[in-house]
Coordinates of C-alpha atoms in Angstrom, one line a residue:
M1 CA 56.3 16.3 -22.5
M2 CA 55.8 13.0 -24.3
Q3 CA 56.7 10.0 -21.8
H4 CA 60.1 9.5 -23.0
H5 CA 62.0 5.8 -22.7
V6 CA 64.9 5.0 -20.2
M7 CA 68.3 3.5 -21.9
D8 CA 71.1 2.1 -19.9
R9 CA 73.9 1.9 -22.0
A10 CA 77.7 1.3 -21.6
P11 CA 79.6 4.0 -23.9
G12 CA 80.5 2.7 -27.2
T13 CA 77.7 -0.2 -27.1
F14 CA 74.7 1.1 -29.0
S15 CA 72.5 -1.3 -31.1
L16 CA 71.1 0.2 -34.4
K17 CA 67.7 -0.5 -33.0
D18 CA 69.0 1.8 -29.8
L19 CA 69.4 4.6 -31.9
R20 CA 66.3 4.1 -34.0
H21 CA 64.6 4.2 -30.6
I22 CA 66.7 7.7 -29.7
Y23 CA 65.6 9.0 -33.2
E24 CA 61.9 8.1 -33.0
R25 CA 61.0 9.3 -29.4
P26 CA 62.4 11.2 -26.7
T27 CA 64.9 9.2 -24.7
E28 CA 66.8 9.4 -21.3
L29 CA 69.8 7.9 -22.0
R30 CA 72.0 7.0 -18.7
L31 CA 75.7 5.9 -19.6
I32 CA 76.9 3.1 -17.2
G33 CA 80.6 2.5 -16.0
G34 CA 83.6 4.1 -17.6
S35 CA 84.4 7.0 -14.8
D36 CA 88.0 5.8 -14.2
A37 CA 88.8 6.6 -18.1
L38 CA 87.2 9.8 -18.0
D39 CA 89.3 10.8 -14.8
A40 CA 92.6 9.5 -16.3
A41 CA 92.1 11.2 -19.5
R42 CA 91.2 14.4 -17.6
Q43 CA 94.3 14.2 -15.2
T44 CA 96.2 13.8 -18.4
V45 CA 95.2 17.2 -19.7
T46 CA 95.5 19.0 -16.3
D47 CA 99.3 18.0 -15.9
L48 CA 100.0 18.5 -19.1
I49 CA 99.4 22.2 -18.7
A50 CA 100.6 21.9 -15.4
N51 CA 103.8 20.9 -16.8
G52 CA 104.1 23.6 -19.1
E53 CA 104.0 21.3 -21.9
T54 CA 102.2 22.0 -25.5
A55 CA 99.5 19.9 -27.2
Y56 CA 97.0 21.0 -29.8
G57 CA 93.8 22.3 -29.1
I58 CA 94.8 22.5 -25.3
N59 CA 96.9 25.2 -25.0
T60 CA 97.3 26.5 -28.8
G61 CA 95.3 28.0 -32.0
F62 CA 93.2 25.6 -33.9
G63 CA 93.6 24.7 -37.8
L64 CA 96.4 27.1 -39.2
L65 CA 97.1 28.7 -36.2
A66 CA 98.1 25.3 -34.0
S67 CA 102.2 26.6 -33.7
T68 CA 100.3 29.4 -32.0
R69 CA 101.0 29.2 -28.1
I70 CA 98.4 30.1 -25.3
A71 CA 99.0 31.3 -22.5
S72 CA 97.6 29.1 -19.0
K73 CA 95.6 32.3 -17.7
D74 CA 93.8 32.2 -20.9
V75 CA 92.7 29.1 -21.5
Q76 CA 89.5 28.8 -20.5
R77 CA 88.6 31.8 -22.9
L78 CA 90.3 30.0 -25.9
Q79 CA 87.6 27.2 -25.3
E80 CA 85.2 29.9 -25.4
N81 CA 86.3 31.4 -28.1
L82 CA 86.3 28.4 -30.4
V83 CA 82.4 27.4 -29.4
L84 CA 81.3 31.0 -30.7
S85 CA 83.6 31.8 -33.7
H86 CA 82.7 28.4 -34.7
A87 CA 78.5 29.5 -34.6
T88 CA 78.5 29.9 -37.9
G89 CA 75.6 27.8 -39.2
V90 CA 72.9 28.6 -41.5
G91 CA 69.3 27.4 -42.4
E92 CA 66.4 25.8 -41.1
P93 CA 67.6 23.9 -37.8
L94 CA 67.9 20.1 -37.5
N95 CA 64.9 18.1 -36.3
D96 CA 64.0 16.9 -33.1
G97 CA 65.3 13.4 -34.0
V98 CA 68.5 14.1 -35.4
V99 CA 69.5 16.4 -32.2
R100 CA 68.6 13.7 -30.1
L101 CA 70.9 11.3 -32.0
I102 CA 73.5 14.3 -31.7
L103 CA 73.3 14.5 -28.0
A104 CA 73.5 11.0 -27.5
T105 CA 76.1 9.9 -29.6
K106 CA 78.6 12.9 -28.8
A107 CA 77.8 11.7 -25.3
A108 CA 78.7 8.3 -25.5
S109 CA 81.8 9.3 -27.3
L110 CA 83.2 11.7 -25.0
A111 CA 82.3 9.2 -22.0
Q112 CA 84.9 6.7 -23.5
G113 CA 87.7 8.3 -21.8
F114 CA 89.9 9.5 -24.7
S115 CA 88.5 13.3 -24.7
G116 CA 89.8 14.9 -21.8
V117 CA 86.7 16.2 -20.7
R118 CA 84.7 16.2 -17.1
Q119 CA 82.1 14.2 -15.9
C120 CA 80.0 17.5 -16.2
V121 CA 80.0 17.8 -19.4
I122 CA 78.9 14.6 -20.5
D123 CA 76.2 15.0 -18.0
A124 CA 75.1 18.4 -19.4
L125 CA 74.4 16.7 -22.8
L126 CA 72.4 13.6 -20.9
A127 CA 70.4 16.2 -18.9
L128 CA 69.4 18.1 -22.4
L129 CA 68.3 14.9 -23.9
A130 CA 66.4 13.3 -20.7
H131 CA 64.2 17.1 -20.4
E132 CA 63.9 17.3 -24.0
V133 CA 65.8 20.6 -24.8
Y134 CA 67.2 20.5 -27.8
P135 CA 69.9 22.7 -28.9
L136 CA 68.6 24.8 -32.2
I137 CA 71.3 23.5 -34.8
P138 CA 71.7 25.2 -38.4
A139 CA 71.6 22.7 -40.8
K140 CA 73.9 24.0 -43.0
G141 CA 77.6 24.9 -42.8
S142 CA 79.9 21.7 -42.3
V143 CA 81.7 19.7 -44.4
G144 CA 82.6 16.9 -42.5
A145 CA 85.7 17.1 -41.7
S146 CA 87.8 18.5 -38.7
G147 CA 84.5 17.4 -37.5
D148 CA 81.2 18.6 -38.0
L149 CA 82.5 22.0 -36.7
A150 CA 79.9 24.7 -36.9
P151 CA 76.6 23.0 -36.0
L152 CA 78.8 21.2 -33.1
A153 CA 79.4 24.2 -31.9
H154 CA 75.5 25.7 -32.3
L155 CA 75.3 22.4 -29.8
S156 CA 78.0 23.5 -27.2
A157 CA 77.5 27.0 -27.3
V158 CA 73.8 26.2 -25.9
L159 CA 76.2 24.4 -22.8
L160 CA 77.3 28.2 -22.2
G161 CA 74.0 29.6 -22.2
V162 CA 74.2 31.1 -25.8
G163 CA 71.9 30.5 -28.8
E164 CA 68.4 29.1 -28.7
V165 CA 66.9 26.0 -27.7
R166 CA 63.6 24.0 -28.5
S167 CA 61.9 23.0 -25.0
K168 CA 58.6 22.2 -24.3
G169 CA 56.9 22.7 -27.6
G170 CA 58.5 26.2 -28.2
I171 CA 62.0 28.1 -28.9
K172 CA 63.2 29.8 -26.3
P173 CA 66.9 31.4 -25.3
A174 CA 69.6 28.8 -24.3
R175 CA 69.8 30.4 -20.9
E176 CA 65.8 29.5 -20.3
G177 CA 66.2 25.5 -22.0
L178 CA 69.4 24.9 -19.5
A179 CA 67.3 26.2 -16.6
D180 CA 64.2 23.9 -18.1
A181 CA 67.1 20.5 -17.7
G182 CA 68.0 22.1 -14.2
L183 CA 71.3 23.4 -15.7
Q184 CA 73.6 26.7 -15.5
P185 CA 75.5 27.9 -18.4
M186 CA 79.1 26.2 -18.0
V187 CA 82.6 27.5 -18.0
L188 CA 84.8 25.1 -20.4
E189 CA 88.0 24.0 -19.2
A190 CA 91.0 23.1 -21.5
K191 CA 90.6 20.9 -24.3
E192 CA 86.7 20.6 -23.5
G193 CA 85.3 23.0 -26.1
L194 CA 87.5 21.4 -28.9
A195 CA 86.4 18.1 -27.7
L196 CA 82.6 19.3 -28.4
L197 CA 83.3 20.4 -31.9
N198 CA 85.3 17.6 -33.0
G199 CA 83.7 14.4 -34.6
T200 CA 81.5 13.3 -36.8
Q201 CA 78.1 13.3 -34.9
V202 CA 76.1 15.3 -36.9
S203 CA 77.0 13.8 -40.2
T204 CA 76.1 10.3 -38.8
A205 CA 72.7 11.3 -36.8
L206 CA 72.0 12.8 -40.7
A207 CA 73.1 9.2 -42.2
L208 CA 71.3 7.3 -39.4
A209 CA 68.1 9.5 -39.8
G210 CA 68.1 9.1 -43.6
L211 CA 68.7 5.3 -43.0
F212 CA 65.8 4.6 -41.4
E213 CA 63.9 6.7 -43.3
I214 CA 64.6 4.6 -45.6
E215 CA 64.3 1.5 -44.3
N216 CA 60.2 2.4 -44.0
M217 CA 60.0 3.3 -47.3
F218 CA 62.0 0.0 -48.6
A219 CA 59.4 -2.1 -46.6
A220 CA 56.3 -0.1 -48.0
A221 CA 58.1 -0.8 -51.5
M222 CA 58.2 -4.8 -50.9
V223 CA 54.6 -4.6 -50.1
A224 CA 53.7 -2.4 -52.9
G225 CA 55.7 -4.4 -55.3
A226 CA 54.1 -7.8 -54.4
M227 CA 50.9 -5.9 -54.8
S228 CA 51.6 -4.9 -58.6
V229 CA 52.5 -8.7 -59.0
D230 CA 49.4 -9.8 -58.2
A231 CA 47.3 -6.8 -59.6
M232 CA 48.7 -7.5 -62.9
K233 CA 48.4 -11.5 -62.5
G234 CA 52.0 -11.4 -62.4
S235 CA 54.2 -14.7 -62.0
D236 CA 55.9 -15.9 -58.7
V237 CA 58.4 -18.1 -60.5
P238 CA 61.1 -15.4 -60.1
F239 CA 61.0 -15.6 -56.4
D240 CA 61.3 -19.4 -56.5
P241 CA 64.3 -20.0 -54.1
R242 CA 66.7 -22.1 -56.7
I243 CA 67.1 -19.2 -58.9
Q244 CA 68.6 -16.9 -56.0
A245 CA 70.7 -19.7 -54.6
V246 CA 72.8 -19.9 -57.4
R247 CA 73.3 -16.1 -57.8
R248 CA 74.8 -16.5 -54.0
Q249 CA 73.8 -12.8 -53.2
K250 CA 72.3 -12.6 -50.1
G251 CA 70.1 -9.7 -49.9
Q252 CA 68.7 -11.1 -52.8
I253 CA 68.0 -14.6 -51.3
D254 CA 66.3 -12.8 -48.1
V255 CA 64.4 -10.4 -50.3
A256 CA 62.9 -13.4 -52.6
A257 CA 61.8 -15.0 -49.6
A258 CA 60.2 -12.1 -48.1
Y259 CA 58.3 -12.0 -51.6
R260 CA 57.5 -15.8 -51.3
D261 CA 55.8 -14.8 -48.0
L262 CA 54.1 -11.8 -49.3
L263 CA 52.1 -13.3 -51.7
A264 CA 51.6 -16.8 -50.2
G265 CA 48.0 -17.6 -50.0
S266 CA 46.9 -15.6 -52.8
A267 CA 43.4 -16.4 -54.6
I268 CA 44.2 -14.1 -57.4
R269 CA 47.5 -16.2 -58.1
E270 CA 45.8 -19.4 -58.1
S271 CA 43.3 -17.8 -60.6
H272 CA 45.9 -17.5 -63.3
A273 CA 48.2 -20.9 -62.5
D274 CA 47.9 -22.2 -65.8
C275 CA 48.1 -19.0 -68.3
D276 CA 50.7 -19.0 -70.9
K277 CA 52.6 -15.7 -70.2
V278 CA 56.2 -16.6 -70.3
Q279 CA 57.7 -13.6 -68.7
D280 CA 56.7 -10.9 -66.8
P281 CA 58.9 -7.5 -67.3
Y282 CA 62.0 -6.5 -65.2
S283 CA 60.2 -4.5 -63.0
L284 CA 58.2 -7.7 -61.9
R285 CA 60.4 -10.3 -62.5
C286 CA 63.5 -8.7 -61.6
Q287 CA 62.7 -7.4 -57.8
P288 CA 64.6 -9.8 -55.9
Q289 CA 67.8 -8.6 -58.0
V290 CA 67.4 -4.8 -57.7
M291 CA 65.8 -5.0 -53.8
G292 CA 68.1 -7.3 -53.0
A293 CA 71.1 -5.3 -54.4
A294 CA 69.4 -2.3 -52.6
L295 CA 69.0 -4.2 -49.2
T296 CA 72.7 -5.1 -49.3
L297 CA 73.9 -1.9 -49.5
M298 CA 71.7 -0.6 -46.8
R299 CA 72.6 -3.1 -44.1
Q300 CA 76.9 -2.1 -45.3
A301 CA 76.0 1.4 -44.6
A302 CA 74.0 0.6 -41.4
E303 CA 77.4 -1.4 -39.9
T304 CA 79.6 1.7 -40.7
L305 CA 77.2 3.9 -39.6
L306 CA 76.5 1.9 -36.2
T307 CA 80.1 1.6 -35.8
E308 CA 80.7 5.3 -36.3
A309 CA 77.9 6.1 -33.8
N310 CA 79.7 3.8 -31.6
A311 CA 83.5 5.7 -32.0
V312 CA 85.5 8.4 -30.6
T313 CA 86.0 10.9 -33.2
D314 CA 87.5 13.8 -31.6
N315 CA 90.9 15.2 -32.0
P316 CA 93.5 15.2 -30.2
L317 CA 92.9 11.7 -28.1
I318 CA 94.1 11.5 -25.0
F319 CA 95.5 8.1 -24.4
A320 CA 95.9 7.8 -20.6
D321 CA 97.8 4.8 -20.1
E322 CA 100.7 6.1 -21.6
K323 CA 100.1 10.0 -20.7
D324 CA 99.8 10.5 -24.5
I325 CA 98.2 13.0 -26.8
L326 CA 98.0 12.1 -30.3
S327 CA 96.8 14.4 -32.8
G328 CA 95.0 12.0 -35.6
G329 CA 92.2 12.7 -38.1
N330 CA 89.0 10.6 -36.5
F331 CA 86.9 13.3 -37.3
H332 CA 87.1 12.9 -41.2
A333 CA 83.9 11.8 -41.6
E334 CA 85.0 10.0 -45.2
P335 CA 82.9 6.6 -43.8
V336 CA 79.9 8.3 -43.4
A337 CA 79.9 10.2 -46.6
M338 CA 80.5 6.7 -48.6
A339 CA 77.5 5.1 -46.4
A340 CA 75.4 8.0 -47.1
D341 CA 76.1 8.1 -50.9
M342 CA 75.5 4.1 -51.0
L343 CA 71.9 4.8 -49.2
A344 CA 71.5 7.5 -51.6
I345 CA 71.8 4.9 -54.8
A346 CA 70.1 2.0 -52.8
A347 CA 67.1 4.5 -51.9
S348 CA 66.6 6.0 -55.6
E349 CA 67.0 2.7 -57.2
V350 CA 64.1 1.0 -55.2
A351 CA 61.9 4.1 -56.3
S352 CA 62.9 4.1 -60.0
I353 CA 61.4 0.2 -60.4
S354 CA 58.4 1.0 -58.3
E355 CA 57.8 4.1 -61.0
R356 CA 58.3 1.5 -63.4
R357 CA 55.5 -0.8 -62.1
T358 CA 53.0 2.3 -61.7
S359 CA 54.3 2.9 -65.1
L360 CA 52.8 -0.8 -66.2
L361 CA 50.2 -0.5 -64.0
V362 CA 48.6 2.3 -66.1
D363 CA 49.0 0.9 -69.4
P364 CA 46.6 -1.3 -70.6
K365 CA 48.4 -3.4 -72.7
L366 CA 50.9 -4.4 -70.4
S367 CA 49.0 -4.4 -67.4
G368 CA 45.7 -5.9 -68.8
L369 CA 43.6 -3.8 -66.8
P370 CA 41.7 -0.5 -67.7
A371 CA 43.6 2.2 -69.8
F372 CA 45.3 4.5 -66.1
L373 CA 42.8 2.3 -64.0
V374 CA 39.8 3.9 -64.0
K375 CA 36.3 2.7 -65.7
E376 CA 35.2 5.6 -68.5
G377 CA 38.6 6.6 -69.4
G378 CA 38.6 10.0 -71.5
L379 CA 35.8 11.2 -69.1
N380 CA 38.0 10.5 -66.4
S381 CA 41.9 10.4 -66.5
G382 CA 42.4 8.0 -63.1
F383 CA 46.2 7.5 -62.5
M384 CA 47.7 9.4 -65.7
I385 CA 49.4 12.4 -63.9
A386 CA 50.2 10.4 -60.6
Q387 CA 52.3 8.8 -62.5
V388 CA 54.1 11.5 -63.9
T389 CA 54.4 12.9 -60.5
A390 CA 56.3 9.7 -59.9
A391 CA 58.5 9.9 -62.8
A392 CA 58.9 13.3 -62.0
L393 CA 60.3 12.4 -58.2
V394 CA 62.3 9.5 -59.5
S395 CA 64.4 12.2 -61.8
E396 CA 65.0 14.5 -58.8
N397 CA 66.4 11.8 -56.9
K398 CA 69.0 11.1 -60.0
T399 CA 70.5 14.6 -59.1
L400 CA 69.9 14.1 -55.5
A401 CA 71.8 10.7 -55.7
H402 CA 75.0 12.5 -57.0
P403 CA 77.6 11.0 -55.0
A404 CA 78.6 13.9 -52.5
S405 CA 81.8 11.8 -50.8
V406 CA 83.7 12.4 -54.6
D407 CA 83.3 16.4 -54.0
S408 CA 86.0 18.1 -51.5
I409 CA 87.0 21.9 -51.0
P410 CA 90.0 22.8 -49.3
T411 CA 89.4 25.0 -45.9
S412 CA 91.1 26.6 -42.9
A413 CA 94.0 28.5 -45.3
G414 CA 94.3 25.0 -46.7
Q415 CA 95.4 23.2 -43.7
E416 CA 92.4 21.2 -43.9
D417 CA 92.8 20.2 -47.5
H418 CA 90.7 17.4 -47.9
V419 CA 87.1 17.2 -46.8
S420 CA 84.6 14.4 -46.7
M421 CA 81.0 16.6 -47.4
A422 CA 79.6 13.7 -45.3
T423 CA 77.2 16.5 -43.3
F424 CA 75.2 17.2 -47.1
A425 CA 75.7 14.0 -47.9
G426 CA 73.5 12.7 -44.7
R427 CA 71.0 15.7 -45.1
R428 CA 70.1 15.0 -48.7
L429 CA 69.0 11.8 -47.6
A430 CA 65.9 13.2 -46.0
D431 CA 64.6 14.9 -49.7
I432 CA 65.6 11.5 -51.2
A433 CA 63.3 9.8 -48.7
F434 CA 60.2 11.9 -49.2
N435 CA 60.7 11.6 -52.9
C436 CA 60.7 7.5 -52.7
D437 CA 57.9 7.6 -50.0
A438 CA 55.4 9.7 -52.6
V439 CA 56.7 7.8 -55.4
I440 CA 55.6 4.1 -53.3
A441 CA 52.5 5.6 -51.8
I442 CA 51.6 6.1 -55.8
E443 CA 52.4 2.5 -56.5
L444 CA 50.1 1.5 -53.7
L445 CA 47.4 3.2 -54.5
A446 CA 47.7 2.2 -58.1
A447 CA 47.8 -1.4 -57.1
A448 CA 45.3 -1.5 -54.8
Q449 CA 43.3 -0.2 -57.9
G450 CA 44.2 -3.1 -59.5
I451 CA 43.4 -5.5 -57.1
D452 CA 39.5 -4.1 -56.9
F453 CA 39.5 -5.0 -60.8
H454 CA 39.9 -8.8 -59.6
R455 CA 37.6 -8.9 -56.9
P456 CA 35.7 -11.1 -55.6
L457 CA 38.8 -12.8 -55.6
T458 CA 41.2 -12.0 -52.7
S459 CA 45.2 -11.7 -52.7
S460 CA 47.1 -13.2 -49.8
P461 CA 46.8 -12.0 -46.2
A462 CA 49.6 -10.3 -46.2
I463 CA 48.6 -8.0 -49.5
E464 CA 45.2 -7.6 -48.2
D465 CA 46.8 -6.3 -45.3
G466 CA 48.3 -3.5 -47.1
Y467 CA 45.5 -2.9 -49.2
S468 CA 43.5 -2.2 -46.0
A469 CA 46.1 0.1 -44.9
V470 CA 45.4 1.8 -48.5
R471 CA 42.0 1.7 -48.1
A472 CA 41.7 3.4 -44.9
I473 CA 43.1 6.4 -46.6
A474 CA 41.4 6.4 -49.9
A475 CA 39.0 4.9 -51.2
T476 CA 38.6 3.1 -54.7
Y477 CA 38.4 5.6 -57.4
E478 CA 35.0 5.0 -59.1
Q479 CA 35.7 8.3 -61.1
D480 CA 38.1 11.4 -60.6
R481 CA 38.4 13.3 -57.7
Y482 CA 40.8 15.3 -55.8
F483 CA 44.0 13.2 -56.0
A484 CA 46.6 15.0 -54.1
P485 CA 45.2 14.1 -50.6
D486 CA 45.3 10.0 -51.1
I487 CA 48.8 10.2 -52.0
E488 CA 49.9 12.7 -49.3
G489 CA 47.7 10.6 -46.1
V490 CA 49.5 7.0 -47.9
R491 CA 53.1 8.9 -48.1
K492 CA 52.7 9.6 -44.3
L493 CA 51.6 5.8 -43.7
V494 CA 55.3 4.8 -45.4
A495 CA 57.3 7.5 -43.8
E496 CA 55.5 6.1 -40.5
G497 CA 56.4 2.4 -41.1
R498 CA 53.3 1.0 -41.3
F499 CA 54.2 -1.8 -43.6
N500 CA 57.6 -2.6 -41.5
L501 CA 56.0 -5.8 -39.8
S502 CA 55.1 -7.1 -43.4
V503 CA 58.8 -8.1 -44.0
D504 CA 59.8 -8.2 -40.1
G505 CA 63.3 -9.3 -39.8
L506 CA 64.5 -8.0 -43.4
L507 CA 65.8 -4.0 -42.0
P508 CA 69.0 -3.8 -40.9
S509 CA 67.5 -1.8 -37.7
D510 CA 65.4 -5.6 -37.1
H511 CA 68.7 -6.9 -35.5
M512 CA 71.7 -5.3 -36.1
G513 CA 73.2 -5.2 -32.6
S514 CA 76.5 -3.8 -31.3
E515 CA 78.1 -7.2 -31.3
A516 CA 77.9 -6.8 -35.1
L517 CA 81.1 -4.4 -34.5

């Protein structure tokens, strides 16, 4: 078992950095406080059943069957039936980082004392997280309303000893996984199955994972863009703070400042300070405007997702002070769907402008560099088809970035007649991020090749650091060679966040805490 990170938090106080830690590494989460509220909410549920009263999902059927009263003797069976009947997911299982986020945010949501579950339910979720016992949750089968019912049912089924988990590097039956975590199969009491299944934790976890992957890509794209400016002896005038100040867009202002830092101290820049070139193409000149707009969307999406990760999103909710059990719609994941759509658009545009810079780099009329960035053109094709690959991926992203939140399909015999599609909205971000990572990797390789043509002049310290990272994977292209391993190697650098420190403080998860709520 990997050494895991220990995190003490009060329920509902995650920072974005906390969530990124949970996504990236095994984590033991210890929730502090809140037991009085938890006990009071549980007592409210118990009293309702003892008094012969009726509340949705506690002693009634679900969805269209909400008007069907369930006898007290069948309440436990009702919860078990709910979990097993709703475990209808299909497809490949979600990755461990996403499952960690689901376990952590579901436990923290329940622990706030509005869901009516016992402490032992929360403790079981935290034990799975701490012991790295990850329920196998099929990726497909949720419409992002009434909660992420199917995927959360697969999570919950493991608590009953049903299904499979990934534990100690292998897949095993749920009962064996529970034993690895020091647990026995549970019997769920009234309301607990519904509380586990209702909620936006899967959609939110997928969207958060997309955000964190896109952050890594964005940082690399900043380095690649700056490297391309130097490789093509572009102007740094477009990054002047006065231009950004009169536009007033904070994302643009912050991005331009980062570009100035990235380019500071370049001998290549000094070598053409007095050239007569007036303006560069948009993909060089308009980087603050495009990347700044993308950063603004990322920040807005991050704020929404941070709020959602700290929220209570099941139904009905227990307000113990007033002895009220209220049915509402906090499970509807529309905020998550729209945030994920914003991230899809932002990421796709970052890759789009990157591909345009690669296209400039391989065009000798625009770059001033050898055609396709290689000597002996004709004998060698150089970066010709690498740019085609980038173009293919950018075009694919155009389809993937179609907004999911504008789609809806009625379910549950029309009772649930408008849904968010947030689960798909979040899940497809992984595909977009992968495509973007490869596009940025191709630009990094091309820009590094462009820098080579200016030797012995050096670029700035920041760009030379990025150049060295690329060259540690891929040597200069003196002649054609098998290309794909170089792209994959640099793509992995991008995906791993190798370039994040080059824009330290710029990314949302660098600084967004729970106080942002």
